Every structure is written in structure tokens, then in C-alpha cells.
Coordinates of C-alpha atoms and ligand atoms in Angstrom, one line a residue:
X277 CA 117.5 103.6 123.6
X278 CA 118.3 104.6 119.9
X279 CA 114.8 102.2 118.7
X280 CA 112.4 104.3 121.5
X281 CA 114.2 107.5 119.9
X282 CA 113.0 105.9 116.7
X283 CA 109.5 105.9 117.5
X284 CA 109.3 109.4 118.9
X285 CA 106.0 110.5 117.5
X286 CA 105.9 113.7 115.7
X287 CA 108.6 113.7 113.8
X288 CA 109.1 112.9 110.2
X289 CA 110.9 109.7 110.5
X290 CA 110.4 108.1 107.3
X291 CA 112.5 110.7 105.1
X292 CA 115.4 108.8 105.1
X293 CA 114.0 105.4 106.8
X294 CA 114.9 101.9 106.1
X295 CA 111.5 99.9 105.0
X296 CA 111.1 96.2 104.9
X297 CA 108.5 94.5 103.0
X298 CA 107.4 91.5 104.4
X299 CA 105.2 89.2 102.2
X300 CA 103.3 87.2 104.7
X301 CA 102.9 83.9 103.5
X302 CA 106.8 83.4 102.8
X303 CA 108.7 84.6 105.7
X304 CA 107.9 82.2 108.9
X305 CA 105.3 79.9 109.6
X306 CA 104.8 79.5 113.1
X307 CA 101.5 77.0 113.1
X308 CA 103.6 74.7 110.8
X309 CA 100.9 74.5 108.0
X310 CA 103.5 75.1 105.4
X311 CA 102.0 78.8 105.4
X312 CA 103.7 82.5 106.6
X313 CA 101.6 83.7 109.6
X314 CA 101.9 87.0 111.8
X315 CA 103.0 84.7 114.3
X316 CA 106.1 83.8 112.4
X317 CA 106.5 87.1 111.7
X318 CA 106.1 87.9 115.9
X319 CA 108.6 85.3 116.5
X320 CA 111.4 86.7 114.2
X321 CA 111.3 90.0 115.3
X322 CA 114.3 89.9 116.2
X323 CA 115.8 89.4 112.7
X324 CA 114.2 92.8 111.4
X325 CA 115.1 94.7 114.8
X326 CA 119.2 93.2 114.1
X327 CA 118.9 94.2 110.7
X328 CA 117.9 97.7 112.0
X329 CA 114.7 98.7 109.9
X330 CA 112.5 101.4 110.7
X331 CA 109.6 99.8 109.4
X332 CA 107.7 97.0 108.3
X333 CA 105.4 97.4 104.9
X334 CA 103.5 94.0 104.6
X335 CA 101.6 92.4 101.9
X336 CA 97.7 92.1 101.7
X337 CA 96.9 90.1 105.1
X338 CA 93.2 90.5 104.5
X339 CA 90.6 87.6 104.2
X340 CA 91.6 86.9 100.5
X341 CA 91.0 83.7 98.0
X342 CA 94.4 84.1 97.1
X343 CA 93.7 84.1 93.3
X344 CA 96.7 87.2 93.2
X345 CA 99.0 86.2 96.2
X346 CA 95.9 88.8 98.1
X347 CA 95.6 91.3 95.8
X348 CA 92.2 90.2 95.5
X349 CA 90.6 91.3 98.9
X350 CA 87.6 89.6 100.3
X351 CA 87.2 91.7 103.7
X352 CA 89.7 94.5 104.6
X353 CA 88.6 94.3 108.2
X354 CA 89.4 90.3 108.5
X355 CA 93.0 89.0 108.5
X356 CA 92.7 85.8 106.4
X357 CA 93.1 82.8 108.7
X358 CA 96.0 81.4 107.1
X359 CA 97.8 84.5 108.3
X360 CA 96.1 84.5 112.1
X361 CA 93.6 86.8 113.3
X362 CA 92.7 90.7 114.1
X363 CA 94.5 90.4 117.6
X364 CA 97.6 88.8 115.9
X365 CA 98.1 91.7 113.7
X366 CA 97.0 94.3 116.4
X367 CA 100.0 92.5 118.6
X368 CA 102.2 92.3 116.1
X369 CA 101.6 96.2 115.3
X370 CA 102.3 96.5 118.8
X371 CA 105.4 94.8 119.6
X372 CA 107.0 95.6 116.5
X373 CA 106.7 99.1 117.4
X374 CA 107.9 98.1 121.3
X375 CA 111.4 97.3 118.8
X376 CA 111.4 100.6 117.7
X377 CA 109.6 99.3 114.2
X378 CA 106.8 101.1 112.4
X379 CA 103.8 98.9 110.6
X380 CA 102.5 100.3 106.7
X381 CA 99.2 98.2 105.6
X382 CA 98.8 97.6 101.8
X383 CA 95.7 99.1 100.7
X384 CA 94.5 97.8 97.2
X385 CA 91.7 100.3 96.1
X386 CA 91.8 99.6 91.8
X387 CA 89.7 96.0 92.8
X388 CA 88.7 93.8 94.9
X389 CA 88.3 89.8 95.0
X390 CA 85.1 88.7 93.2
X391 CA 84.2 86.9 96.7
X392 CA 83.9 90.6 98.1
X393 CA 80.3 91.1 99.4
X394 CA 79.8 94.0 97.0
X395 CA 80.2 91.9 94.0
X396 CA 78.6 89.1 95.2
X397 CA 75.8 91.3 95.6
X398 CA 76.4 92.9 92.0
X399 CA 76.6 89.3 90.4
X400 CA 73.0 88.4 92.0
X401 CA 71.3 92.4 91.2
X402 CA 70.0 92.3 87.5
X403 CA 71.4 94.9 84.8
X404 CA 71.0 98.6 85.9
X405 CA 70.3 98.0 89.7
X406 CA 72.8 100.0 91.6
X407 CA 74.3 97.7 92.9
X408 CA 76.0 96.7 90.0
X409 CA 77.0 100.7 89.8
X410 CA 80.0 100.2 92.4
X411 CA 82.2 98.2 89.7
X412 CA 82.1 98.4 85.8
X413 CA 79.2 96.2 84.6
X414 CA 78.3 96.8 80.7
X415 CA 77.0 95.1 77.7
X416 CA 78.6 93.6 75.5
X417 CA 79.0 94.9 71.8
X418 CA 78.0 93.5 68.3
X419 CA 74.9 90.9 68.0
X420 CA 73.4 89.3 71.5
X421 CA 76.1 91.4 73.0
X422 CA 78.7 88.5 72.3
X423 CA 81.8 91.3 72.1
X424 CA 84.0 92.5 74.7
X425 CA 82.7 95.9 75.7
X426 CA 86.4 97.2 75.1
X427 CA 89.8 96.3 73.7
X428 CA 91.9 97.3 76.8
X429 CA 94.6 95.3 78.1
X430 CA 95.2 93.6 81.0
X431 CA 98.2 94.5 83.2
X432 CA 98.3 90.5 83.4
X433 CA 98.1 90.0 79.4
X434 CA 95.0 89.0 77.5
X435 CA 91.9 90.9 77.8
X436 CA 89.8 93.2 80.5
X437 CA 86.1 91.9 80.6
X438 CA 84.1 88.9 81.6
X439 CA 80.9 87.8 80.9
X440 CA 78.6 87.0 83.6
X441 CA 75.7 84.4 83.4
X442 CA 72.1 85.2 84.5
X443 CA 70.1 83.4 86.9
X444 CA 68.4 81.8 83.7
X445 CA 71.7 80.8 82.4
X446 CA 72.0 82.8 79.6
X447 CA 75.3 85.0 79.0
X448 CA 74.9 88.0 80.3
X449 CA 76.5 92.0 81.3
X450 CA 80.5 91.8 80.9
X451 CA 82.6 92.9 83.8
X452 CA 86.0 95.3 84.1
X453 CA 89.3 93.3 85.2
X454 CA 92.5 95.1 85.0
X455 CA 94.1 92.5 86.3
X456 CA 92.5 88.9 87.1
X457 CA 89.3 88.1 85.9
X458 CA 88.9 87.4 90.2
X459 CA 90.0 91.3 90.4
X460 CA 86.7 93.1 89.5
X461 CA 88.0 97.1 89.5
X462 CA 86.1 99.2 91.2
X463 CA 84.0 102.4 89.9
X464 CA 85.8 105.6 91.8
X465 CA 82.9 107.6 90.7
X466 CA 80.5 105.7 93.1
X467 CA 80.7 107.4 96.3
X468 CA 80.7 104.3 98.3
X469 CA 83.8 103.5 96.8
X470 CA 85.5 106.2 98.4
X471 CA 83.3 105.8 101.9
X472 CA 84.4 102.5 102.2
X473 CA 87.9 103.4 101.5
X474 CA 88.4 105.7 104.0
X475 CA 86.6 104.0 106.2
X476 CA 89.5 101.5 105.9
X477 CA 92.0 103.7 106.1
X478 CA 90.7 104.9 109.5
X479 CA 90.4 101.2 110.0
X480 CA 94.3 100.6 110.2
X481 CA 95.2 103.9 111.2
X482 CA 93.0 103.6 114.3
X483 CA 95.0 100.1 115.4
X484 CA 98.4 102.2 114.9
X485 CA 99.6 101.8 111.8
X486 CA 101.8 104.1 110.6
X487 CA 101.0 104.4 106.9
X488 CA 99.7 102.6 104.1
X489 CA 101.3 101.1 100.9
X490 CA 98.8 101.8 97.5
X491 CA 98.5 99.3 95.1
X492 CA 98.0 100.3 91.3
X493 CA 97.7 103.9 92.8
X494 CA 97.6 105.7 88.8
X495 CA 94.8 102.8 88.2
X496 CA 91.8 104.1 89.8
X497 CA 89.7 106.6 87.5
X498 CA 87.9 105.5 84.1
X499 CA 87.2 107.3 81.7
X500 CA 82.8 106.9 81.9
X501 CA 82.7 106.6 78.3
X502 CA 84.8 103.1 78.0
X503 CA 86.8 105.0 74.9
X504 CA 89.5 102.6 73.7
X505 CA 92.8 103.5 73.9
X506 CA 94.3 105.3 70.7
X507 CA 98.0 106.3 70.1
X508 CA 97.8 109.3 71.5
X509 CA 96.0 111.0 74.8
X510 CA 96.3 114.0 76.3
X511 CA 98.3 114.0 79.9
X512 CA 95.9 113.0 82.6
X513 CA 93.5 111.9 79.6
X514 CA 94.2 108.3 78.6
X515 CA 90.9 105.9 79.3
X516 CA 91.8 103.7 82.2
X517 CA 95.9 105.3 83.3
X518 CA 96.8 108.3 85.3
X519 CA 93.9 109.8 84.8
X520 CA 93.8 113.7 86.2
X521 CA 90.8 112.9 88.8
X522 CA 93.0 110.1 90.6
X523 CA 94.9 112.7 92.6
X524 CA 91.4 114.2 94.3
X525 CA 91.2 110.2 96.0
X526 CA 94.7 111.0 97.6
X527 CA 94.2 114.9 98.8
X528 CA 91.5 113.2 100.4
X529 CA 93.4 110.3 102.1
X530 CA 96.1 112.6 102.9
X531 CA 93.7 114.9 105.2
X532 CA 92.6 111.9 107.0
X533 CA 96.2 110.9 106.9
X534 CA 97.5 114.0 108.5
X535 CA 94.4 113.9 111.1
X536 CA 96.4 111.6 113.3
X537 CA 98.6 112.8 116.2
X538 CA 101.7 111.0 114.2
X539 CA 100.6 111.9 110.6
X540 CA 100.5 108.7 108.9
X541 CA 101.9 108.0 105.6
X542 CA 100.7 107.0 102.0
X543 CA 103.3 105.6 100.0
X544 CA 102.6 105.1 96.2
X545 CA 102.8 102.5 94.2
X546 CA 103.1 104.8 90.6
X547 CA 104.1 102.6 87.4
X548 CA 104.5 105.6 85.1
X549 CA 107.3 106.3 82.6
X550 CA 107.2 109.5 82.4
X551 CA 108.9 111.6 86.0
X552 CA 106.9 114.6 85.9
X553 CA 103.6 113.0 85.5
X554 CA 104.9 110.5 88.3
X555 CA 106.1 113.2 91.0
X556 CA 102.4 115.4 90.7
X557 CA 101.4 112.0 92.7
X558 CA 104.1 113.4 95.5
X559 CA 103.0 117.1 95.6
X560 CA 102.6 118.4 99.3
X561 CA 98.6 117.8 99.3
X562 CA 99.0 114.1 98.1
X563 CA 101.7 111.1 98.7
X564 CA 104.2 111.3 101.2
X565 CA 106.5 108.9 98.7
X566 CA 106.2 106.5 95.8
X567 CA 108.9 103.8 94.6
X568 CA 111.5 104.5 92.4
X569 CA 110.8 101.9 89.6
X570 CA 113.1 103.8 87.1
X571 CA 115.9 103.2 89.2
X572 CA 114.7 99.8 89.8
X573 CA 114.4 98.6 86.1
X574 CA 117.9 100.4 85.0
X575 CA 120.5 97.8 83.7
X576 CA 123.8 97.4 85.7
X577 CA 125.5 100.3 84.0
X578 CA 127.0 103.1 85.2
X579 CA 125.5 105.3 82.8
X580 CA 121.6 104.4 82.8
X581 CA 121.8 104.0 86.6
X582 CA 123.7 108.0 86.9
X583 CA 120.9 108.9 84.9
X584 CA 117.9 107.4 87.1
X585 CA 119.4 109.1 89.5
X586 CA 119.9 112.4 88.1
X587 CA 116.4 112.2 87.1
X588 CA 115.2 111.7 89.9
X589 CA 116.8 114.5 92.1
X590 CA 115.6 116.4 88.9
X591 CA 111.6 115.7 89.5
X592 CA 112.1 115.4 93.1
X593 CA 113.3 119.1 93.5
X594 CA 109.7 120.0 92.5
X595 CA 108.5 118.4 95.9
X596 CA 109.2 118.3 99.6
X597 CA 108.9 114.1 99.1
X598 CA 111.9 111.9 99.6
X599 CA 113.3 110.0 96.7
X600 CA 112.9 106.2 97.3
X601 CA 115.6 103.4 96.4
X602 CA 114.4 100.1 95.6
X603 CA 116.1 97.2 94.1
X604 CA 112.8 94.6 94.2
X605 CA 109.3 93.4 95.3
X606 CA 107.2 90.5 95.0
X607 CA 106.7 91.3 91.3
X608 CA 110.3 91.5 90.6
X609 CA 112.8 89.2 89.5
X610 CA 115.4 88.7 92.5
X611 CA 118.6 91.2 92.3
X612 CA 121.0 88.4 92.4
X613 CA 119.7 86.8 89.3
X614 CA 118.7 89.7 87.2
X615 CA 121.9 91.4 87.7
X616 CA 123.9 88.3 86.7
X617 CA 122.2 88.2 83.1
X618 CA 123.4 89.7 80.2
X619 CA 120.0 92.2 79.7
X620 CA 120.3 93.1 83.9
X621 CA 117.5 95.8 83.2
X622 CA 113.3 94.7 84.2
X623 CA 110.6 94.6 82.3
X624 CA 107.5 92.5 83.1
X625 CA 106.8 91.5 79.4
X626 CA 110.4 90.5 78.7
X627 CA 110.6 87.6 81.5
X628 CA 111.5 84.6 79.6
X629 CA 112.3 80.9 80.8
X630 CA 115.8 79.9 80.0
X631 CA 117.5 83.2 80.4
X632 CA 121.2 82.1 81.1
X633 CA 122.7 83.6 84.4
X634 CA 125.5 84.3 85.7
X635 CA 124.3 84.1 89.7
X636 CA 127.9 84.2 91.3
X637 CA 128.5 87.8 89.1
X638 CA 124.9 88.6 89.8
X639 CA 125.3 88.4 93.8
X640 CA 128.7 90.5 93.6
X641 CA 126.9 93.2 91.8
X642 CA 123.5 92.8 94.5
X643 CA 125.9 93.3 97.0
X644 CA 127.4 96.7 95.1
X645 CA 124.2 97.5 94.7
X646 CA 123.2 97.4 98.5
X647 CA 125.6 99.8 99.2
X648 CA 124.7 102.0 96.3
X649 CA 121.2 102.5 97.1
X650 CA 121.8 102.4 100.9
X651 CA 124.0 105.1 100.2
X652 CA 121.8 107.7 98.7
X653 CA 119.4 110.6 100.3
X654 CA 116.5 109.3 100.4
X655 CA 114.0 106.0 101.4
X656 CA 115.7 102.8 101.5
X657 CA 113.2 99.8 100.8
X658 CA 114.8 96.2 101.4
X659 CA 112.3 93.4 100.2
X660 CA 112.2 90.3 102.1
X661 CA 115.2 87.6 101.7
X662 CA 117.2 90.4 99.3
X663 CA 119.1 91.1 102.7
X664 CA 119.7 87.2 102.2
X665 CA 121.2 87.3 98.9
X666 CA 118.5 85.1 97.8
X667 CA 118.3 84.2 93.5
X668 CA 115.1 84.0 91.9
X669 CA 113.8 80.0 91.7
X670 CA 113.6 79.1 88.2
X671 CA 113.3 75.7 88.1
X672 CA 109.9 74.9 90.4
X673 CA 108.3 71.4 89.6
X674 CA 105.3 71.4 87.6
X675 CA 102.0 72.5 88.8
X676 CA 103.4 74.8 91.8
X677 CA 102.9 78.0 90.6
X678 CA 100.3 80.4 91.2
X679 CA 100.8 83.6 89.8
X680 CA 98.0 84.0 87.2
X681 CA 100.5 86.4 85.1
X682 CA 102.3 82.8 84.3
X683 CA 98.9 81.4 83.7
X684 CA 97.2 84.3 81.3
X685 CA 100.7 84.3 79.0
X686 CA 99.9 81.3 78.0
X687 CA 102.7 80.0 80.6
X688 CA 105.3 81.8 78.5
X689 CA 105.9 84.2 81.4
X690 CA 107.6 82.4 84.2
X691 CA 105.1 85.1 86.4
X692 CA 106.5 86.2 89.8
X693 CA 106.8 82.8 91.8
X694 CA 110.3 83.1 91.8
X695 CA 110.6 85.8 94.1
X696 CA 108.1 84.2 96.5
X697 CA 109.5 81.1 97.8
X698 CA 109.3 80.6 101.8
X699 CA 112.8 82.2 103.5
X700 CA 115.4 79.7 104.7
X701 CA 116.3 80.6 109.0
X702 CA 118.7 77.3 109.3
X703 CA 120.5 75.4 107.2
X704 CA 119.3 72.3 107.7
X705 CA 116.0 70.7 108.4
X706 CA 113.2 70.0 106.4
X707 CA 112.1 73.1 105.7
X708 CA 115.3 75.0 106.5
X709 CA 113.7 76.5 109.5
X710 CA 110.5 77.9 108.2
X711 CA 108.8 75.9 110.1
X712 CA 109.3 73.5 113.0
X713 CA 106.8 70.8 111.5
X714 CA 108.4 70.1 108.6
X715 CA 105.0 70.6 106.9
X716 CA 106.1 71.3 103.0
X717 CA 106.4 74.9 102.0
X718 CA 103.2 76.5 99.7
X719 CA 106.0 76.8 97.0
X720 CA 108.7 74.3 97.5
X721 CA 111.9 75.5 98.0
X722 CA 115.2 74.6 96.6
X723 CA 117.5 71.8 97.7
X724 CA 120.2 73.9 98.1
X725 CA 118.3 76.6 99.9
X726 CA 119.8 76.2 103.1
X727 CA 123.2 77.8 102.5
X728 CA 121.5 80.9 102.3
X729 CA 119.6 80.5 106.0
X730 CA 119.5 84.0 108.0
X731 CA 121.0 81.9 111.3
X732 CA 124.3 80.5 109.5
X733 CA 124.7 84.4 107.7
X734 CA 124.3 85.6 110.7
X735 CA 127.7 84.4 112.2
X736 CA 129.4 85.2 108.8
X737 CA 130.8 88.7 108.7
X738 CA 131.0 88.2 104.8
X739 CA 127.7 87.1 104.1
X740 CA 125.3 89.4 102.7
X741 CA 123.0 89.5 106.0
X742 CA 126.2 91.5 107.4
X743 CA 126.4 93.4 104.7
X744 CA 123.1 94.7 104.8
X745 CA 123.4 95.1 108.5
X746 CA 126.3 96.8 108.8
X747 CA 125.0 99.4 105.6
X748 CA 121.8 99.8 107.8
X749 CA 124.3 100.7 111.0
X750 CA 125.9 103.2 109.2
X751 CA 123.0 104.6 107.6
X752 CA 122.0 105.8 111.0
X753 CA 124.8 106.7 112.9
X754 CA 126.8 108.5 109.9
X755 CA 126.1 111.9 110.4
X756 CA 126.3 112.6 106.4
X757 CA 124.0 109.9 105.5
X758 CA 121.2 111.1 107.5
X759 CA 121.4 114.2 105.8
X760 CA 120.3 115.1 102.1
X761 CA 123.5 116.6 100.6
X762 CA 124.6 114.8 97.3
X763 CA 127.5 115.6 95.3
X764 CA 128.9 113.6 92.0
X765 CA 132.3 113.3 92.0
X766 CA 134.8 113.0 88.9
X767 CA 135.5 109.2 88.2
X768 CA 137.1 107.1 85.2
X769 CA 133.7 105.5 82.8
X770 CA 132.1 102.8 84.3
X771 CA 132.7 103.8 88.0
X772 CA 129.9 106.2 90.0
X773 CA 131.3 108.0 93.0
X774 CA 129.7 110.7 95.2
X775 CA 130.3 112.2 98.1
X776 CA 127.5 112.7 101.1
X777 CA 127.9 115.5 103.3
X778 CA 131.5 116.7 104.3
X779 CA 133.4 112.8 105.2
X780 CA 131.9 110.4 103.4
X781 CA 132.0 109.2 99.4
X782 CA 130.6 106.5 98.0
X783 CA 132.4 104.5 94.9
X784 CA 130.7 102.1 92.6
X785 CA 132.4 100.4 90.3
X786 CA 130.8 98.9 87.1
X787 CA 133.3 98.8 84.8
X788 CA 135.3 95.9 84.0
X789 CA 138.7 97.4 85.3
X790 CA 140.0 97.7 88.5
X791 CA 139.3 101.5 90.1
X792 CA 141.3 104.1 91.3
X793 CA 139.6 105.2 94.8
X794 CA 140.1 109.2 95.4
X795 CA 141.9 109.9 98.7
X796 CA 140.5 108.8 101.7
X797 CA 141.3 108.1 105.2
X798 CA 139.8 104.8 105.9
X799 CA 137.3 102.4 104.5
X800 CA 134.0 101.8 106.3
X801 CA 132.2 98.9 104.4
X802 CA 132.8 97.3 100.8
X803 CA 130.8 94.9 99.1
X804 CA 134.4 93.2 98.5
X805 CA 137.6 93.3 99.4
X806 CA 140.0 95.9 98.0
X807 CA 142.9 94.9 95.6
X808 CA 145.7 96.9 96.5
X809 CA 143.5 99.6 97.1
X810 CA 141.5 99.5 94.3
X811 CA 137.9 98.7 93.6
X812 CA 137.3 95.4 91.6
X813 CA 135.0 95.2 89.1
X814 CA 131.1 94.9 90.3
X815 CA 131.8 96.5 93.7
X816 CA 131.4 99.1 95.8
X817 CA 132.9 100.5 98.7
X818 CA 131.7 103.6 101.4
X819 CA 134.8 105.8 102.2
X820 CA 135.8 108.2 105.3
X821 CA 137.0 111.2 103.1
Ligands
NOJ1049 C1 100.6 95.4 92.2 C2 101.0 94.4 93.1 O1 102.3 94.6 93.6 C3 100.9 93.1 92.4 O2 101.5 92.0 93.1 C4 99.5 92.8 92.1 O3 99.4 91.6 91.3 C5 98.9 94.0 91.3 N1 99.3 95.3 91.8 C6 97.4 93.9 91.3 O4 96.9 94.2 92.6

């Protein structure tokens, strides 16, 4: 009843949703090849619908070479056939939304893989044939063009161009990488660029899905000239970042978006430091939503996370989009590990090998932290295995990693494996219930992986599965959560409290001490148990007040 209210179309149901990012190849493999499929993800269902999520964002499922975990799409129209086909994603769209569960497509328009037609077909046109005008082809500087066109540098580390090789063999135009040198970017001034892009869109939206996620959204615009980057540029001005023409791409995405009987949804993927440039992404013409990655990044301290907050009610009130909570992705060291570490807050450069971890501390405070996020106004994203409790794998044999950020730092970078290892369903079996084959994972996973399996949590109203469960439950049926009012309230340092509507607080406790909890008449969910009514340290608990 309550998931076919869920899917009533024309409402805004996504203001204060509860999204679940799926990364394909990792959460179930149903054809036993070791591989995720949208099989697997048919067959657990279940799982998501239990846990209560509103929607499912997934990972590039496209036809890919897999040289960026499908960040380098081949064909947009072609699931790649380690994942299944078309018809598995256009059941799994449709069954999923039978459970009351919405479907959000990445769309990744900065690049695409070099096996794309287009640059295949650039590669084999000569220098100046137009075909070569869809990416960023140039010549080289200095003597026989030997010299990157550019100094920019790659979101991956090292630099931004390769050189291409005539068909005599001789060295020739360089090409634009912002990420992999298997990324070409694309040129967002060629009008066939944005044809083909919202083509795509219509693509997915036609098969019902309900919105799409977009990758490296600032990325897209260039400035023509190749300038490099100097100390200083001008808002919207900086050579290859947040350039001002950017936002034109999503007013027209958002038209086609809000051509559909249910408006679909673009949601944002915006790295940018600095909140107001961030939230003209969200104005009412553009985005529906972008991630919070300030709030993400914060340390575990009461202070630098009160202030991502505050900030982001601040730029927020400028727009009619929801604030977003997020704890991690694909890209980001697991919750449980980076909070149990002595520097708790993200950055990609500063991912080191060796960093010493506290994980038991680190899983009390991803558990605070569940409820903390869950408890704000405001877009709840979960990623995949976080409702687990699941650390970051550290210690991966050699020559099983993939990501290319570990291979273009030199291997200094541990690069984002860790977050991607295959999900454990049982707690025993080869696999831990992956698969029913036994077939070896893509990335191996741990020995002791199997005390984390969803079917053993399941059963365990302590475990972090129930946790996040039972936050999602009364996300939806508390009155005051489903609404938007937000109010601090007065707490001893180190603790964050607030209350939600006219019942219900909130009480976080960072500090080291044990907290004082302000009067209440009952407590609906804590991340740990009470201590003669007081909040231990690295906990949090939701009050009836
Ligand atoms: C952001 C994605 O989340 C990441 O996984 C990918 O490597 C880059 N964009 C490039 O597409």
C-alpha cells in the first residue's frame, strides 16, 4: 500500500527520499561469473524494498571497456554484457518500481571511452576533419609538436593530453583527458555533443527512468583558447572548471526533463568548494539536487560538521532544491574506516597506505552518523554495503586493483578499490553469497567478510542493517521528519542536538564525555545503548520530545 503511494506520479517525491546507489558489478551476481549483473540486482530486490529506499541511482551499466569502473562509455544505448542486456534493465526498471522503487541512470557527458564510435572515427580522420571537432584534438607545442598542448591536470594526477600516432606511424595531434587517457572529453561547443546527449536522455527517460545522476557535471565547458590555468580566474572563468556556459547544457536538460508526465530528475554531481558557485547549479531552471560533498569530507567533529550544515541551509535558502546528505560513494573511502582514523575528514589527494585505524571506533561513529544524516531535512543517499557497516579493504593482494587513480599516482594512492569489493548476502560459502557458483569475486574479498553478510544482520536487531532499517522506517512514518523544520538546540561542546518539527530531537554526541539528553518522553532509535540515560561518546540517539 504505503510503496504504490510511493510511486504516485506527479508528485515531488524525491524532496526528502531515501536514494541507494547500486554499483553494478559488486552487489550480486546472478550468472555466477564472479561479476554484478541486473539480474542479481532483480533477485535481491527484496533487500532494497526491506530497507525501505525510494530509489535506486546505479552506476554506468553501458557497454564500457571498464578502463574507469564504466566511466568510460562505449554505447549509452547497450547495457555491457557483463551486466545483462536492454530487456534486463528495462525489467529491472519495471519491477523495481512494482516495489514502490524509483530507477536514476548515470549519465557521464565530460567523456567518453576511447572505444566510442566517435573517437574511433576521430582517431582514423586526419588533422582538421570534423570529425576530430567533437573532442579536443590539438597540436602539440615547441619543435615537431613534441609538447603537451597544455599544463592542466588530471583529476586522476599526472597530465591531460595524449599523443596520437598517424596512419604512417609518426606521432601525431595530442588529445584532451581529464581523467584517463581511455576518457577522451568531449567538445560541448560541437552541437552534436549536446544532440547526442539529449538524445540519451530521452533514451532512459522514455524506458521510465525517473532521473539521471551527472557525472563531473562543473566539467563540461573549455575554455576554446586552451589558456593554462593561473592563480587567479574570474568566477565562471577558470579554463577547463565551472565554467559559466555549463549551466545553458542543464536549462536545456531540465526542459526535456520536465517534458515528462512525472518530471524526471537531474541530480548533480558538483565538486566545487565554494557554496554559492555550487548552489547556481540548483537554481529552479537547472538541477533538481547535487551531493553534499562538504558535508561528506567534514572530520568527525562537532564543530566542522554544525558548520557544513549551517552552510548548507545557508546556500540552500537561495533555491527551492533539497539539501542532500551523503556519507560515501564509489570514490570514497568507506565511513567505517575513515571515521575510525585520526584525520576522519576526505580528501582524494591525501589517501595514503598504512593509515592506522581504529575500525571498532570507526563503525560506532558510522552508525552515529546514520542517524545524523537520516535525521536531517533533506535527501538521504545510502551507498551500497554502508547499510552493512562494511570497512574499506586495504590489504588486496597484488595485481587486483583497477582503479587507474592507483595506477597514475605512481601506486602511492591506494585509488578507490576499497570501496568496491563484491557485497557479502551469507556468512558462509565461497563467495559469501554473491554468487551461487563460487566463481571468484572481480576483486577478492576478505576472509572475514562474512560476518558482515546482509542475511545474518538481518536477524540481528543490533546490527547496522537494522539500524539503517529502522532510521529509514521512521524517516517515513514520523510526521516531523517528512517535514523541513530544523531547529539547533543548546548542547554542552562536542554534542549536536536539534529538534525536527514539534516531537522529535535529534542528539549527536562527539565529544568524549558522556551527554546529558534534554527532556524527553521516550527514545525511538540510538546508535547505542544509553548509559543511565546519557549518550556515550560517538553516538547518537532520535528522541520523542
Ligand atoms: C566521477 C565518478 O564518480 C568517478 O568514479 C569517475 O572516475 C569520474 N567521475 C570520471 O568519470
Amino acid at each position: 500500500m504505503q510503496s504504490a503511494q510511493r510511486a504516485r506520479p506527479g508528485t515531488e517525491w524525491w524532496r526528502n527520499a531515501v536514494i541507494y546507489q547500486v554499483y553494478p558489478r559488486s552487489f550480486a551476481d546472478a550468472d555466477g561469473d564472479g561479476t554484478g549483473d541486473l539480474a542479481g540486482v532483480r533477485r535481491r530486490l527484496p533487500h532494497l524494498a526491506e530497507l525501505g529506499v525510494d530509489a535506486l541511482w546505479f552506476t554506468p551499466w553501458y557497454r564500457s571497456p571498464q578502463a574507469d569502473g564504466g566511466y568510460d562509455v562505449a554505447d549509452y544505448r547497450q547495457i555491457d554484457p557483463a551486466f545483462g542486456t536492454l530487456e534486463d534493465a528495462e525489467a529491472l526498471i519495471t519491477e523495481a518500481l512494482e516495489l514502490g522503487i524509483r530507477t536514476i541512470v548515470d549519465i557521464v557527458p565530460n567523456h567518453v571511452s576511447d572505444q566510442h564510435a566517435w573517437f574511433q572515427e576521430a582517431l582514423a580522420a586526419a588533422p582538421g576533419d570534423p570529425a576530430r571537432d567533437r573532442f579536443w584534438f590539438h597540436d602539440g607545442r615547441g619543435p615537431g609538436g613534441d609538447e603537451i598542448p597544455t599544463n592542466w591536470t588530471s583529476s586522476f594526477g599526472g597530465n591531460t593530453w595524449t599523443r596520437t600516432t598517424g596512419p604512417d606511424g609518426k606521432p601525431g595531434q595530442w588529445y584532451l583527458h581529464m581523467f584517463a587517457p581511455q576518457q577522451p572529453d568531449l567538445n560541448w561547443s560541437h552541437p552534436d555533443v549536446a544532440a547526442e546527449h539529449e538524445a540519451v536522455l530521452r533514451f532512459w527517460y522514455d524506458r521510465g527512468v525517473a532521473g539521471v545522476r551527472i557525472d563531473s557535471a562543473s566539467m563540461l565547458a573549455k575554455d576554446p583558447e586552451l589558456p593554462e590555468v593561473g592563480e587567479h580566474h574570474a568566477p565562471g572563468a577558470h579554463p577547463h572548471f565551472d565554467r559559466d556556459e555549463v549551466h545553458e547544457v542543464y536549462r536545456r536538460w531540465r526542459k526535456i526533463a520536465d517534458s515528462y508526465d512525472e518530471p524526471r530528475l537531474l541530480v548533480g554531481e558538483v565538486w566545487l568548494e565554494d557554496n554559492d558557485r555550487f548552489v547556481r547549479y540548483l537554481r529552479d531552471d537547472e538541477m533538481h539536487m547535487a551531493f553534499n560533498f562538504d558535508f561528506m569530507t567534514r572530520p568527525w567533529d562537532a564543530e566542522a560538521l554544525a558548520e557544513s550544515i549551517r552552510a548548507t541551509f545557508a546556500s540552500h535558502a537561495a533555491v527551492s532544491a533539497p539539501p542532500t546528505w551523503v556519507l560515501s560513494n564509489h570514490d570514497i573511502t568507506r565511513p567505517v574506516t575513515r571515521y575510525g582514523r585520526e584525520d576522519s575528514s576526505f580528501a582524494f589527494s591525501a589517501k595514503r597506505f598504512g593509515t592506522p585505524t581504529d575500525l571498532a571506533l570507526g563503525a560506532r561513529r558510522a552508525r552515529a552518523a546514520a542517524l545524523l544524516t537520516a535525521a536531517l531535512p533533506g535527501v538521504l543517499y545510502v551507498y551500497q554495503g554502508d547499510e552493512l557497516g562494511l570497512p574499506e579493504v586495504e590489504d588486496f593482494p597484488e595485481g587486483v586493483r583497477e582503479d587507474p587513480m592507483h595506477f597514475r599516482s605512481g601506486g602511492v594512492d591506494p585509488g578507490r578499490d576499497g570501496c568496491r569489493v563484491p557485497l557479502p548476502w551469507s556468512a558462509d560459502g565461497p563467495t559469501f553469497g554473491f554468487n551461487d557458483t563460487g566463481t571468484s569475486t572481480w576483486l577478492p574479498q576478505p576472509s572475514g567478510w562474512g560476518s558482515f553478510a546482509a542475511e545474518s544482520q538481518a536477524s540481528d536487531s543490533d546490527s547496522f542493517l537494522s539500524l539503517y532499517r529502522e532510521a529509514i522506517r521512521l524517516r517515513r512514518s514520523e510526521p516531523a521528519l517528512r517535514g523541513e523544520a530544523f531547529a539547533w538546540t543548546e548542547t554542552a561542546p562536542g554534542v549536536l542536538a536539534f529538534r525536527r518539527g514539534e516531537d522529535f530531537t535529534c542528539v549527536v554526541n562527539l565529544g568524549d564525555a558522556l551527554a546529558d539528553l534534554p527532556a524527553h518522553t521516550g527514545a525511538l532509535l540510538a546508535s547505542a545503548p544509553l548509559e543511565g540515560g546519557r549518550l556515550p561518546a560517538d553516538a547518537a540517539v532520535w528522541l520523542r520530545t
